[in-house]
Coordinates of C-alpha atoms and ligand atoms in Angstrom, one line a residue:
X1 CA 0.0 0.0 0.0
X2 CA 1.4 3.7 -1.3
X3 CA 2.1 6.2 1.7
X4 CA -0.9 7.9 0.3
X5 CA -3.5 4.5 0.2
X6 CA -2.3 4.1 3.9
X7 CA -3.2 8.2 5.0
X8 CA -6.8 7.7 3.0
X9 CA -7.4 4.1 4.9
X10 CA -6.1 5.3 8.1
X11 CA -7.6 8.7 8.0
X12 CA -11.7 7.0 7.1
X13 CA -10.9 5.1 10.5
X14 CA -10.6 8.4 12.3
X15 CA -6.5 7.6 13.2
X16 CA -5.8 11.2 13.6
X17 CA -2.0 11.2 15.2
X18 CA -1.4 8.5 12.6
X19 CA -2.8 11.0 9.6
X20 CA -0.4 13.6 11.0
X21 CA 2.3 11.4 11.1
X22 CA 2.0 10.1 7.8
X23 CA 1.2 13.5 5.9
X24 CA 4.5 15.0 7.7
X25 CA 6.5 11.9 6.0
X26 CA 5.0 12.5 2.7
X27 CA 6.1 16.0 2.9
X28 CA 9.8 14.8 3.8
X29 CA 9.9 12.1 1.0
X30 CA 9.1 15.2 -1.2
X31 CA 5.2 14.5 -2.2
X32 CA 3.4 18.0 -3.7
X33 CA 1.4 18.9 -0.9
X34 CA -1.8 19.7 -3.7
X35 CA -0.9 15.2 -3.9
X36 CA -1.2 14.8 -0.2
X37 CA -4.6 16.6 0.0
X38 CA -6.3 15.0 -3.0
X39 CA -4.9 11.8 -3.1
X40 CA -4.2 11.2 0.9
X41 CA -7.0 13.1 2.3
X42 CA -9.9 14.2 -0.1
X43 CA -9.7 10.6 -1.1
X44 CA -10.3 8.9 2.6
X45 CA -13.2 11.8 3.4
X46 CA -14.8 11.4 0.1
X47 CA -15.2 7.5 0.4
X48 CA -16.9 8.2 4.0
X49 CA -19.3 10.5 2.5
X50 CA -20.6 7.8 0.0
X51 CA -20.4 5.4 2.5
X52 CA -22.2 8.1 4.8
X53 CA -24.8 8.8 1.9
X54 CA -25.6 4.7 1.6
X55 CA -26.0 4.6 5.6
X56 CA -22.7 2.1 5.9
X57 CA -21.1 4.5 8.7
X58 CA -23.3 7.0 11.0
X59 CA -22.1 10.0 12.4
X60 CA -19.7 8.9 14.8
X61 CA -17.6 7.9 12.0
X62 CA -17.9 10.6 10.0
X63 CA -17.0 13.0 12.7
X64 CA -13.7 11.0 13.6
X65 CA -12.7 10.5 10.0
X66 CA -13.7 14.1 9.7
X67 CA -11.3 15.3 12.8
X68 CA -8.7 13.4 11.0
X69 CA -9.1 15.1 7.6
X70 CA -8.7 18.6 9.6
X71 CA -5.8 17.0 11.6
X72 CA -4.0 16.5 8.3
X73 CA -5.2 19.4 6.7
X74 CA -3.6 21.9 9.5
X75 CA -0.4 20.4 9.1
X76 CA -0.8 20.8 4.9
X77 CA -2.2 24.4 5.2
X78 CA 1.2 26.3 5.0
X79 CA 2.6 23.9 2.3
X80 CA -1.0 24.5 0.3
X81 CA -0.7 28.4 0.5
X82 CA 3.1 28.7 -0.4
X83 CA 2.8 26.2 -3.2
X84 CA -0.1 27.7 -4.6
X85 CA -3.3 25.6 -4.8
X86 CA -6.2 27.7 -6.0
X87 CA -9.4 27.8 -3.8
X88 CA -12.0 25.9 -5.5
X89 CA -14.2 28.4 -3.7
X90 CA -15.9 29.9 -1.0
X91 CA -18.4 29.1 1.0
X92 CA -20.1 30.5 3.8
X93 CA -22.3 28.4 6.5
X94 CA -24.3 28.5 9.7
X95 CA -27.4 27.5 11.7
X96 CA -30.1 30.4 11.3
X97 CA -31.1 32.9 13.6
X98 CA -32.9 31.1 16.5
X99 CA -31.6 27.4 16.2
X100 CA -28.4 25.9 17.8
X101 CA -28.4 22.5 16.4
X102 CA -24.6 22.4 14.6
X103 CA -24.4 18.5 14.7
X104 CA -25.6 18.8 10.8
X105 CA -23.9 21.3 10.3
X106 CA -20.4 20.9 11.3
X107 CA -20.4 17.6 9.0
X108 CA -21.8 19.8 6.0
X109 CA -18.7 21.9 6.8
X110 CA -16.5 19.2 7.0
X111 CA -17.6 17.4 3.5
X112 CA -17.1 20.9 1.8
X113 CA -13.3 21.5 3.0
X114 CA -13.2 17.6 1.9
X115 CA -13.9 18.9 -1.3
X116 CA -11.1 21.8 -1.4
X117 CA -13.5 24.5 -0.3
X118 CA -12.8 27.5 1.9
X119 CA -15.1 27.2 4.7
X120 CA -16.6 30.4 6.7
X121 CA -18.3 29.1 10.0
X122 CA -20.6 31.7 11.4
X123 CA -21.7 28.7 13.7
X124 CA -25.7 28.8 15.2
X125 CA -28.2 31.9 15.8
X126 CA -26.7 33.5 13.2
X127 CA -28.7 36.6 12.0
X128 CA -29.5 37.8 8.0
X129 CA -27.3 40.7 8.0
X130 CA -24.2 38.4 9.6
X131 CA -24.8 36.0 6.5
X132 CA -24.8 38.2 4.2
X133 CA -21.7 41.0 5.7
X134 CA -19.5 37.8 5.8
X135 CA -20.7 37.0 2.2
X136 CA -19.6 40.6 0.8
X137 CA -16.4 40.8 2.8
X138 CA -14.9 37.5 1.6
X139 CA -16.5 37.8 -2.0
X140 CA -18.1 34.9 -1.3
X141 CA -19.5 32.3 -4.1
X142 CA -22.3 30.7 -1.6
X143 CA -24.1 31.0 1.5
X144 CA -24.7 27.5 3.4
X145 CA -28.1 27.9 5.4
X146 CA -29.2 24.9 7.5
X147 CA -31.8 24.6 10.0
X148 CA -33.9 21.5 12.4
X149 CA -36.8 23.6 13.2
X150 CA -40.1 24.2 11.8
X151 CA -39.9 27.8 13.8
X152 CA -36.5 28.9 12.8
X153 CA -36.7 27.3 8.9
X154 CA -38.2 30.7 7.8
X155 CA -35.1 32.7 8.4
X156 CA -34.1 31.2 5.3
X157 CA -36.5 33.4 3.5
X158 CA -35.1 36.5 5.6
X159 CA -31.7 35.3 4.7
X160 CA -32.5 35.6 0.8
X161 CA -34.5 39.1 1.4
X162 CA -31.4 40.2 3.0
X163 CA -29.3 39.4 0.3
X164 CA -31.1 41.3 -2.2
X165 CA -31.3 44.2 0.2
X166 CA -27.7 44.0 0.4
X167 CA -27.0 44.1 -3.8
X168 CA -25.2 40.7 -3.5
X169 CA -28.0 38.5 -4.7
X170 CA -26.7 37.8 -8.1
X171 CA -23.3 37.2 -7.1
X172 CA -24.5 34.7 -4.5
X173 CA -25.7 30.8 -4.4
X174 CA -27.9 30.5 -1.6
X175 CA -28.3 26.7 -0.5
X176 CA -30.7 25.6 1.8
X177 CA -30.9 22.5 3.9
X178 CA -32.0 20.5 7.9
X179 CA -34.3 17.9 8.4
X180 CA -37.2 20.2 7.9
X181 CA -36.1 21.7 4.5
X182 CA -37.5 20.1 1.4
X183 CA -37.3 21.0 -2.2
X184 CA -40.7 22.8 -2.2
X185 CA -39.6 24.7 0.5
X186 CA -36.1 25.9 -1.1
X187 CA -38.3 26.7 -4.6
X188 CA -40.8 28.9 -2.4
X189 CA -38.1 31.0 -0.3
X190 CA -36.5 31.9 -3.7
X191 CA -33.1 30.1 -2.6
X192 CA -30.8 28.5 -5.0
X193 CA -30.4 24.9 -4.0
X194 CA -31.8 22.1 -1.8
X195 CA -29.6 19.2 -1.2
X196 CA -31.2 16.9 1.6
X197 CA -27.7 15.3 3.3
X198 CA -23.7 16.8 3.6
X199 CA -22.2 14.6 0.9
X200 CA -24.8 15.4 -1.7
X201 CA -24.4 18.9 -0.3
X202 CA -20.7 19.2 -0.7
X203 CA -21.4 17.6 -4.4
X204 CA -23.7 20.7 -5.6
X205 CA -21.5 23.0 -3.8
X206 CA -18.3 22.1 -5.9
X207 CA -20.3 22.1 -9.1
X208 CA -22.4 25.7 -8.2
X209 CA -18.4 27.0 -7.9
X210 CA -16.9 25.5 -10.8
X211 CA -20.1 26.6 -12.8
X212 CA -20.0 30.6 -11.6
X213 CA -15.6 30.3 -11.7
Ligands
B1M1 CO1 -33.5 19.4 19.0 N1 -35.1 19.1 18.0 N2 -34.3 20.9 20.0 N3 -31.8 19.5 20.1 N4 -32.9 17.8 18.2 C1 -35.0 18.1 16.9 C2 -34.6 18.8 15.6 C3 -36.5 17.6 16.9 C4 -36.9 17.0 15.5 C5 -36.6 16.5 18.0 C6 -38.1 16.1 18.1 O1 -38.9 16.7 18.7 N5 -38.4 14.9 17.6 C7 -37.3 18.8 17.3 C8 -37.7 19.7 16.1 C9 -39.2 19.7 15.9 C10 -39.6 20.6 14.8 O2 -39.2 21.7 14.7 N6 -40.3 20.0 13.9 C11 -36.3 19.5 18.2 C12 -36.7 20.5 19.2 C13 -38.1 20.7 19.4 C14 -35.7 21.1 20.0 C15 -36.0 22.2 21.1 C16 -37.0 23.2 20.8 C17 -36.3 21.4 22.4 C18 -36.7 22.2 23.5 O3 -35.9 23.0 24.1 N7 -38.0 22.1 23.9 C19 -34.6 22.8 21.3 C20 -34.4 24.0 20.4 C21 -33.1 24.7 20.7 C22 -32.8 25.7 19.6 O4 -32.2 25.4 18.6 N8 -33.2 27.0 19.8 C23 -33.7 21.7 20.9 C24 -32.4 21.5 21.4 C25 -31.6 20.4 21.1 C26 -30.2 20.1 21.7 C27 -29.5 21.4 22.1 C28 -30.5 19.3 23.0 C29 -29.5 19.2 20.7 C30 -28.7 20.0 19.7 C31 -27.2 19.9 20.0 C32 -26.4 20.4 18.8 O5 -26.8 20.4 17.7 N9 -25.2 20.8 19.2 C33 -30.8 18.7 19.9 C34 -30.7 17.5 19.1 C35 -29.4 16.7 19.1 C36 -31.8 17.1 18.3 C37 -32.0 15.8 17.5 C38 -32.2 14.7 18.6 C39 -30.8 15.4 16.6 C40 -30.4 16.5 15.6 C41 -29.1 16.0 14.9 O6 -28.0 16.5 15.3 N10 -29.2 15.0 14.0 C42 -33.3 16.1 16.7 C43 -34.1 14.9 16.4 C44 -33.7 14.1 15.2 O7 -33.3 14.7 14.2 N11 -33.8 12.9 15.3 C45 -33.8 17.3 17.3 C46 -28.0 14.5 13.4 C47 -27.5 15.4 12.2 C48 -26.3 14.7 11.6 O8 -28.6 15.4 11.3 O9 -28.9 17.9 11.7 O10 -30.5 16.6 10.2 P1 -29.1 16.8 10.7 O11 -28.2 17.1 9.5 C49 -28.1 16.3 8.4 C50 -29.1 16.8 7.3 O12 -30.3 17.4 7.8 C51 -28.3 17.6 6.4 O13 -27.0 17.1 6.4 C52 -26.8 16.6 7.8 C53 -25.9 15.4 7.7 O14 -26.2 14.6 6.6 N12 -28.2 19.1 6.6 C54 -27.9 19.9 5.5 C55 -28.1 19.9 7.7 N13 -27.9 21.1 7.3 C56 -27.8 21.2 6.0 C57 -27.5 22.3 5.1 C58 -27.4 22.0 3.7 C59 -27.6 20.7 3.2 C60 -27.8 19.6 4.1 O15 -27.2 22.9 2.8 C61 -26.8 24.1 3.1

């Protein structure tokens, strides 16, 4: 098994020391960091989201291999900025104003940095304007909305006023999702997309960015 095989395998188990280890000898046997991340990394987090999406692992899993992937990721950073990598994109997310659930969340986070994107964490009870301020100061391709309640899903629509109020609608995506969000829902607050789980999620996400880049 390559060096790289091993960090994917070792980082889906949630071995986070052992990711580290391994990413810090594949920079000392001279592996291009942009390698590491895609072939090491992205690789191991993007079989757990299948395997996530097809119910084989629950969300224990996903938040250790997750840890795992950022574990990794921290060491990479520096090497990734000096060498170069371009962003795939940015993305800004959080619960809306009202709700504190982050469980969903923070995994929706995690399978969009899996997928090279820069993520913004506002974290929960985050109000329109704080959406949409973060949006225009980091020029922002989409806005990440998620919510578990029936009485807080209707910020949504407040989010997507705001950003119109604000000028930044068309240079925007505005995606929607939380146990209570359905398709219907996304089509009737005007948002952009509604993706029901954090792989499929992450999938449109990468796709909006390489579409608008
Ligand atoms: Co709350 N809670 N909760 N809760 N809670 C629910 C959501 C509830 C369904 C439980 C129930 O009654 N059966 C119910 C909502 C009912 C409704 O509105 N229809 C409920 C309630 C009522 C409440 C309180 C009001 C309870 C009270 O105080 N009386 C209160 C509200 C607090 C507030 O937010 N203001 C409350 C509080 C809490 C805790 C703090 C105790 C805790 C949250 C801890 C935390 O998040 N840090 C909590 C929890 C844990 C739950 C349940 C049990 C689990 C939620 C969860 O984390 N699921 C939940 C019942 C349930 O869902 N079975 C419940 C796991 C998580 C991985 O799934 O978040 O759905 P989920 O995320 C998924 C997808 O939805 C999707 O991807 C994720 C991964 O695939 N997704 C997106 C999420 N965001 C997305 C964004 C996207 C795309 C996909 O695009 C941008």
């Amino acid at each position: 098994m390559s060096i790289l095989e091993e960090m994917s395998a070792l980082l889906q188990k949630g071995r986070a020391p052992m990711v580290k280890d391994l990413v810090n000898q594949a920079l000392e046997e001279g592996v291009a960091p942009q390698t590491i991340l895609e072939e090491g990394l992205l690789s191991g987090m993007s079989i757990i989201g299948e395997k996530f999406k097809k119910n084989e692992v629950f969300v224990p899993e996903v938040l250790i291999a997750a840890r795992a992937m950022n574990a990794g990721v921290e060491i990479l950073r520096p090497h990734l900025v000096s060498s170069g990598v371009k962003n795939k994109g940015t993305v800004i997310i959080g619960t809306v104003r009202g709700d504190l659930h982050d469980i969903g969340k923070n995994i929706v986070k995690m399978m969009l940095e899996g997928k090279g994107l820069e993520v913004i964490d506002l974290g929960v009870d985050v109000a329109p304007e704080k959406f949409t301020a973060a949006a225009k100061e980091n020029n922002a391709d989409i806005i990440c909305l998620s919510s578990l309640l029936t009485t807080t899903m209707f910020e949504m629509k407040n989010v997507v006023e705001q950003a119109e109020k604000d000028g930044i609608r068309e240079q925007v995506k505005i995606m929607v999702g939380g146990a209570p969000i359905t398709q219907s829902f996304c089509d009737s607050i005007g948002a952009d997309c509604y993706t029901p789980d954090a792989a499929s999620c992450s999938d449109a996400a990468l796709e909006l960015c390489a579409n608008k880049n």
